Coordinates of C-alpha atoms in Angstrom, one line a residue:
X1 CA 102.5 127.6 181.4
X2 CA 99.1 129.5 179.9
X3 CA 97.7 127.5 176.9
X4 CA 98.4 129.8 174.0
X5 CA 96.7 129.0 170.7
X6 CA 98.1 129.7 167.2
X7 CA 95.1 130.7 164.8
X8 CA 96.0 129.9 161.4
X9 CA 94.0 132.0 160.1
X10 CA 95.4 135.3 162.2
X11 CA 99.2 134.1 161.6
X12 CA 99.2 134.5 157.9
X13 CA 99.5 138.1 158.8
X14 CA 101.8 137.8 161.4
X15 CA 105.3 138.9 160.1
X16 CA 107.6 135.6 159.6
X17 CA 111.1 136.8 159.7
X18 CA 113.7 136.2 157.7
X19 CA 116.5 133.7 158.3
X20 CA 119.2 136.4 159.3
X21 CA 116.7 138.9 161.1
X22 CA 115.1 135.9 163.2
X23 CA 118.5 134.2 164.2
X24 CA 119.4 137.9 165.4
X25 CA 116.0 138.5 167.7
X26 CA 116.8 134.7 168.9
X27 CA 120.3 135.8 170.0
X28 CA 119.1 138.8 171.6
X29 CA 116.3 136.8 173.7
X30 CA 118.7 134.4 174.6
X31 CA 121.2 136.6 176.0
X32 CA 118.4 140.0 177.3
X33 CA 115.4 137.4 177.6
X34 CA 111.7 139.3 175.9
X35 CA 110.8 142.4 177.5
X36 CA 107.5 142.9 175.6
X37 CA 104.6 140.7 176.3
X38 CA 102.9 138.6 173.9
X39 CA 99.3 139.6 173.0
X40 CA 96.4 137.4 173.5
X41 CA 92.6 137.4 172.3
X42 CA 91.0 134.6 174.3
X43 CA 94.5 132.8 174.7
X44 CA 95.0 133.1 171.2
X45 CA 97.8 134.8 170.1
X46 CA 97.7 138.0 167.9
X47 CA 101.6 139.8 168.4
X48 CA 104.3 138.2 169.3
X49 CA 104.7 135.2 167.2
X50 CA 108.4 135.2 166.8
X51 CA 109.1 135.6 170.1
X52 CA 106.7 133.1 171.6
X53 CA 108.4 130.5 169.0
X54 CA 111.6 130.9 170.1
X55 CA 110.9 131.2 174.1
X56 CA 109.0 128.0 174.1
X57 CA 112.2 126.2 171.9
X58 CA 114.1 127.7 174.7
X59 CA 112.0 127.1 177.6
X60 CA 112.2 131.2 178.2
X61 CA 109.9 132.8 180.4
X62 CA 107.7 135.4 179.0
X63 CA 105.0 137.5 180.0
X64 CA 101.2 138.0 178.0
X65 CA 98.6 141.0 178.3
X66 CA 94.9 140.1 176.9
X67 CA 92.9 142.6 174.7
X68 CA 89.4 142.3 174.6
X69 CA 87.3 142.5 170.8
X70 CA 83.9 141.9 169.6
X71 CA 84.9 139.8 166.9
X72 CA 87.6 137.9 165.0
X73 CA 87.2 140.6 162.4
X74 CA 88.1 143.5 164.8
X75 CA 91.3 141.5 165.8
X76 CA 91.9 141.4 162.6
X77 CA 91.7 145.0 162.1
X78 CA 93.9 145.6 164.9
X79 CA 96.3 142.7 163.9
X80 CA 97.0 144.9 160.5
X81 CA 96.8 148.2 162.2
X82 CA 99.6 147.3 164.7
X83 CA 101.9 145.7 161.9
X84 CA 101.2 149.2 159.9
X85 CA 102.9 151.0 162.8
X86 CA 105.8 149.7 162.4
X87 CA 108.3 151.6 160.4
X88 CA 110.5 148.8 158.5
X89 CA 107.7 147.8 156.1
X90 CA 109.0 147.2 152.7
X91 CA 106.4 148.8 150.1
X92 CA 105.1 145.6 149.3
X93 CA 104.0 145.0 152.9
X94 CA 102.5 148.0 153.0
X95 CA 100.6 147.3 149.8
X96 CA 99.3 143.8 151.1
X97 CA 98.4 145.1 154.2
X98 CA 96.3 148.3 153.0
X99 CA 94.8 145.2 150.7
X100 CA 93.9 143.2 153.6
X101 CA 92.2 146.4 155.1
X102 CA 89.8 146.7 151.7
X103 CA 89.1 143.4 152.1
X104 CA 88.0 143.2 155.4
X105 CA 86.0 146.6 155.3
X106 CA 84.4 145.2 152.1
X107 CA 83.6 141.6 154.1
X108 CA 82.1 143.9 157.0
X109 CA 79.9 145.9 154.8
X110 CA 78.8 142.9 152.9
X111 CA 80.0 144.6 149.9
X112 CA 78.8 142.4 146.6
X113 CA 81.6 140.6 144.5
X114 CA 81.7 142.7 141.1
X115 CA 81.1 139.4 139.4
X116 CA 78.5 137.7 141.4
X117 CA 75.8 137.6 139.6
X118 CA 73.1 140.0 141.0
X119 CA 70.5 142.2 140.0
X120 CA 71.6 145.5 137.9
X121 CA 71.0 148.0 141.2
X122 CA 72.3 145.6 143.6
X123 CA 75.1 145.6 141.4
X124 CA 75.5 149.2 141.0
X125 CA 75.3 150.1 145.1
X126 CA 77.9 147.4 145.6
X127 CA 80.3 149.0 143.2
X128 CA 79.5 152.4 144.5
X129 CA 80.5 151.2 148.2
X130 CA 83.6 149.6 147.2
X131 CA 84.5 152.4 145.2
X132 CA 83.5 155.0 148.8
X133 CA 85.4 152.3 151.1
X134 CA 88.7 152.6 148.3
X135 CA 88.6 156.2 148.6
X136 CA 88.0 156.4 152.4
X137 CA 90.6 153.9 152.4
X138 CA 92.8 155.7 150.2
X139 CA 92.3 159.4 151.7
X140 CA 93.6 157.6 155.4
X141 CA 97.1 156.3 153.4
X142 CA 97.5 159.2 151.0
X143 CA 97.0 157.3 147.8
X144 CA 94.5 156.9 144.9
X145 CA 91.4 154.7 145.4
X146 CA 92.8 152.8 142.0
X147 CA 95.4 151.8 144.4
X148 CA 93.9 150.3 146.9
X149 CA 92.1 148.7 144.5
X150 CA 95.1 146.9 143.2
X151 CA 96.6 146.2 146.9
X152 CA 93.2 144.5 147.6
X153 CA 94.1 141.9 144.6
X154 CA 97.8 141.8 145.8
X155 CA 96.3 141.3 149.3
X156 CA 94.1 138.2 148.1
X157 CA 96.8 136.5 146.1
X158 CA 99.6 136.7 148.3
X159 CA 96.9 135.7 151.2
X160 CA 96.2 132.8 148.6
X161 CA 100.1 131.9 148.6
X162 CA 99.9 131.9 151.9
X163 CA 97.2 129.2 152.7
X164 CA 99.5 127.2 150.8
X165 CA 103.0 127.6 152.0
X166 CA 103.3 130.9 154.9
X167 CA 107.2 130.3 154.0
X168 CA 106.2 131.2 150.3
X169 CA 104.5 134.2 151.7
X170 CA 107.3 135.4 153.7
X171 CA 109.6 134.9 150.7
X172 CA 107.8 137.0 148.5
X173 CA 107.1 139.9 151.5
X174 CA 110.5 140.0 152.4
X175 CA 111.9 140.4 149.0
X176 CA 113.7 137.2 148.4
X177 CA 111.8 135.6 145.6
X178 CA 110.7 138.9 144.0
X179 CA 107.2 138.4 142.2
X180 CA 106.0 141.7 140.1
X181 CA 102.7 142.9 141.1
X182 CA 101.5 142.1 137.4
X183 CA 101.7 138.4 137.9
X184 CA 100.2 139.2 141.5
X185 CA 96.8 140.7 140.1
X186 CA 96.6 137.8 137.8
X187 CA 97.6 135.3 140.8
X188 CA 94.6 136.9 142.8
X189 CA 92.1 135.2 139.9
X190 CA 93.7 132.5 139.4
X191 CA 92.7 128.2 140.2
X192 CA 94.1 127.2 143.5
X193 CA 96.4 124.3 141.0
X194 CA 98.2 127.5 139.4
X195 CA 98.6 129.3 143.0
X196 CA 99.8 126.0 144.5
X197 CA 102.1 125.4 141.4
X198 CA 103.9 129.0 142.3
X199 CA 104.2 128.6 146.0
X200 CA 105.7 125.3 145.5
X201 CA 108.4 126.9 142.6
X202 CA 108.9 129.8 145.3
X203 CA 109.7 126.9 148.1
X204 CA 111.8 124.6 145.4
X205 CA 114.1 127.8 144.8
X206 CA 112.7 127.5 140.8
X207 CA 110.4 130.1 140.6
X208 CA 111.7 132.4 137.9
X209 CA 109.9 135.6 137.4
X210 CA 110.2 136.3 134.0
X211 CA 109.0 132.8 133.2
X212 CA 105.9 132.8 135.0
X213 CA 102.9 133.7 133.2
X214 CA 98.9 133.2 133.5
X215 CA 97.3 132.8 130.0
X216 CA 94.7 134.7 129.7
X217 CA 91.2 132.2 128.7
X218 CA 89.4 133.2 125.5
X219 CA 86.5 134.2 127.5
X220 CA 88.5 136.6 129.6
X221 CA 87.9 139.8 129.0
X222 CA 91.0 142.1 128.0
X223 CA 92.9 144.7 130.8
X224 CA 91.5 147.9 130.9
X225 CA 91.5 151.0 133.3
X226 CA 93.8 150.2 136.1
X227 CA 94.5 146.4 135.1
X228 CA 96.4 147.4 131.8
X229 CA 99.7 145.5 131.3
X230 CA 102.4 146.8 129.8
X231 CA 103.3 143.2 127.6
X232 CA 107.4 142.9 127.2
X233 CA 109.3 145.2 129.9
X234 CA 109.4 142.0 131.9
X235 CA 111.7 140.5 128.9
X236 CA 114.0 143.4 129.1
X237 CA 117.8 142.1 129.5
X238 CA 119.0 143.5 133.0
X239 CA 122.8 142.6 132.8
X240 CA 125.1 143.7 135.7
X241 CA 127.0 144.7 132.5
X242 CA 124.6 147.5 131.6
X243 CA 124.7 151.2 133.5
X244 CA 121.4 151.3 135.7
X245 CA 120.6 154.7 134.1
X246 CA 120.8 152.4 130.4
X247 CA 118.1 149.9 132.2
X248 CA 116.2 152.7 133.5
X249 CA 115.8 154.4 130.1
X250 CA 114.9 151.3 128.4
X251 CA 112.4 150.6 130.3
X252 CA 110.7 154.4 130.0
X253 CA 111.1 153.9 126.4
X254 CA 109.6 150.6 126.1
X255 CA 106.7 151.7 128.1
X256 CA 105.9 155.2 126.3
X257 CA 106.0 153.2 122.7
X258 CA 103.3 151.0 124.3
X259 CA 101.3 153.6 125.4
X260 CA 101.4 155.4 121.9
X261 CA 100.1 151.9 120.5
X262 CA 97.5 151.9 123.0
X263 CA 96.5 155.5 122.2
X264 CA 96.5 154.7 118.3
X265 CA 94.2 151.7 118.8
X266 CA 91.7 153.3 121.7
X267 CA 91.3 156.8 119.5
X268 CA 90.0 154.4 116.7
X269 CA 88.0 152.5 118.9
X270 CA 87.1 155.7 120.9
X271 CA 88.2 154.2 124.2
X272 CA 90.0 157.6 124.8
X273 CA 88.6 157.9 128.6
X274 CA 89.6 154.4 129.4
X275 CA 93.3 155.8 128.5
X276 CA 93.5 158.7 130.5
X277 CA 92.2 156.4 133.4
X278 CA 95.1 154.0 133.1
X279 CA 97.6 157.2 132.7
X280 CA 96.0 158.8 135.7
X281 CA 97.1 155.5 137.8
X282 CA 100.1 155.1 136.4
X283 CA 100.8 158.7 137.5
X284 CA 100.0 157.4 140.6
X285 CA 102.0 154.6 140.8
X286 CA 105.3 156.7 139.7
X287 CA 104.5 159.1 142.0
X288 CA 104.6 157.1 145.2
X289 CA 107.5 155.2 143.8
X290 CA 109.4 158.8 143.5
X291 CA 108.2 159.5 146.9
X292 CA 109.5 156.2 148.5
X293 CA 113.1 156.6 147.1
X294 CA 115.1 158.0 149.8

């Protein structure tokens, strides 16, 4: 039999299946056998993880086709391009995935770390690319450069989790321990201790989401443009009592009197422009979410 190698590195983006949907594809192979081949990059494997799992508990025959790629970043690339052709992605997926894309594209270009510490020009091209590659990026899946922004931070926390724990990862991606993408964008800045401490909660079954928070350091400076918060809507009741229209309404109310607040104190502080930036992508973000429901 052909010595295949797991990367570790390429299988944190590998989709791990759920308990129910894995048990199903098992059945199926053990009663059909696996009619697509596994592919390989220099006998490692890049598609096919779930299947090549359960063949070799099996002892199940299976076939392999080899792609050929210039580098572990292009089979990268192609690793999140294939996955983005699939059409049961949950949003969240989605959003990690288009992260992982930034992130790569930014690693490629060599694209400076905002807050590396640089020279004022060097600064100001980096930004400038990032802010090109977000809207190329962007343009390609039909949503704002802001966005892709944010999945790039989604992208780096849940890749984060993932180093820990890959079940904690495929928890969170499948929907099963649901994790806003707030606490998300704070995860992707946060010590390896606090993103250890979460993907061990998510693997104990403790991890409660309205619990969980990050405190923000002194020295930290507060959210602005498209990292405002919207403090409290996580602390809204949702009883299986209360009409999902009442929650729904709630919530809209909750976040318009925090936005009035917001306005009040940037008008006095004339931060007006930062405000319509973080209405702009909050547009956005209802927008898509109006687009996805079905």
């Amino acid at each position: 039999m052909q010595n295949i190698i797991i990367d570790e590195e390429f299988r944190i983006y590998l989709p791990a299946l759920d308990k129910v949907t894995y048990e199903g594809l098992e059945r199926q192979i053990l009663e059909h056998g696996t009619r697509d081949p596994l592919v390989l990059w220099n006998d490692i494997l890049i598609d096919g993880y779930n299947r090549f799992k359960i063949c070799t508990e099996h002892n199940i025959p299976f076939s392999t086709v080899s792609l050929e790629f210039d580098s572990r970043e292009d089979v990268l690339d192609w690793i999140i391009e294939n996955q983005l052709e699939r059409r049961n992605l949950s949003p969240l997926e989605v959003s990690h995935y288009r992260g992982v894309i930034f992130n790569s594209k930014k690693r490629k270009q060599g694209i400076n770390n905002q807050y590396t510490a640089k020279s004022e020009n060097h600064q100001s091209d980096g930004k400038q690319t990032r802010l090109n590659t977000a809207a190329e990026i962007g343009k390609r899946f039909k949503v704002s450069s802001a966005t892709i922004e944010r999945d790039a931070r989604v992208a780096h926390a849940i890749n984060a989790i993932a180093a820990v724990s890959l079940d904690a990862k495929q928890k969170i991606l499948s929907g099963e321990v649901p994790i806003d993408r707030s606490k998300l964008h704070r995860l992707s800045k946060a010590s390896k201790e606090e993103i250890e401490d979460v993907a061990n909660q998510i693997n104990e079954g403790t991890y409660n989401r309205k619990d969980h928070r990050i405190s923000r350091t002194s020295d930290e400076p507060k959210a602005q443009g498209n990292d405002v918060d919207y403090a409290g809507i996580e602390n809204v009741p949702h009883s299986p009592d209360v009409p999902e229209r009442d929650y729904v309404d709630t919530i809209v109310s909750l976040v318009t009197g925090n936005l009035n607040t917001t306005l009040k104190s940037l008008t006095n502080d004339g931060g007006i422009p930062e405000l319509k930036s973080s209405l702009r992508i909050f547009i956005t973000n209802l927008e898509e979410l109006y687009s996805s429901i079905k």
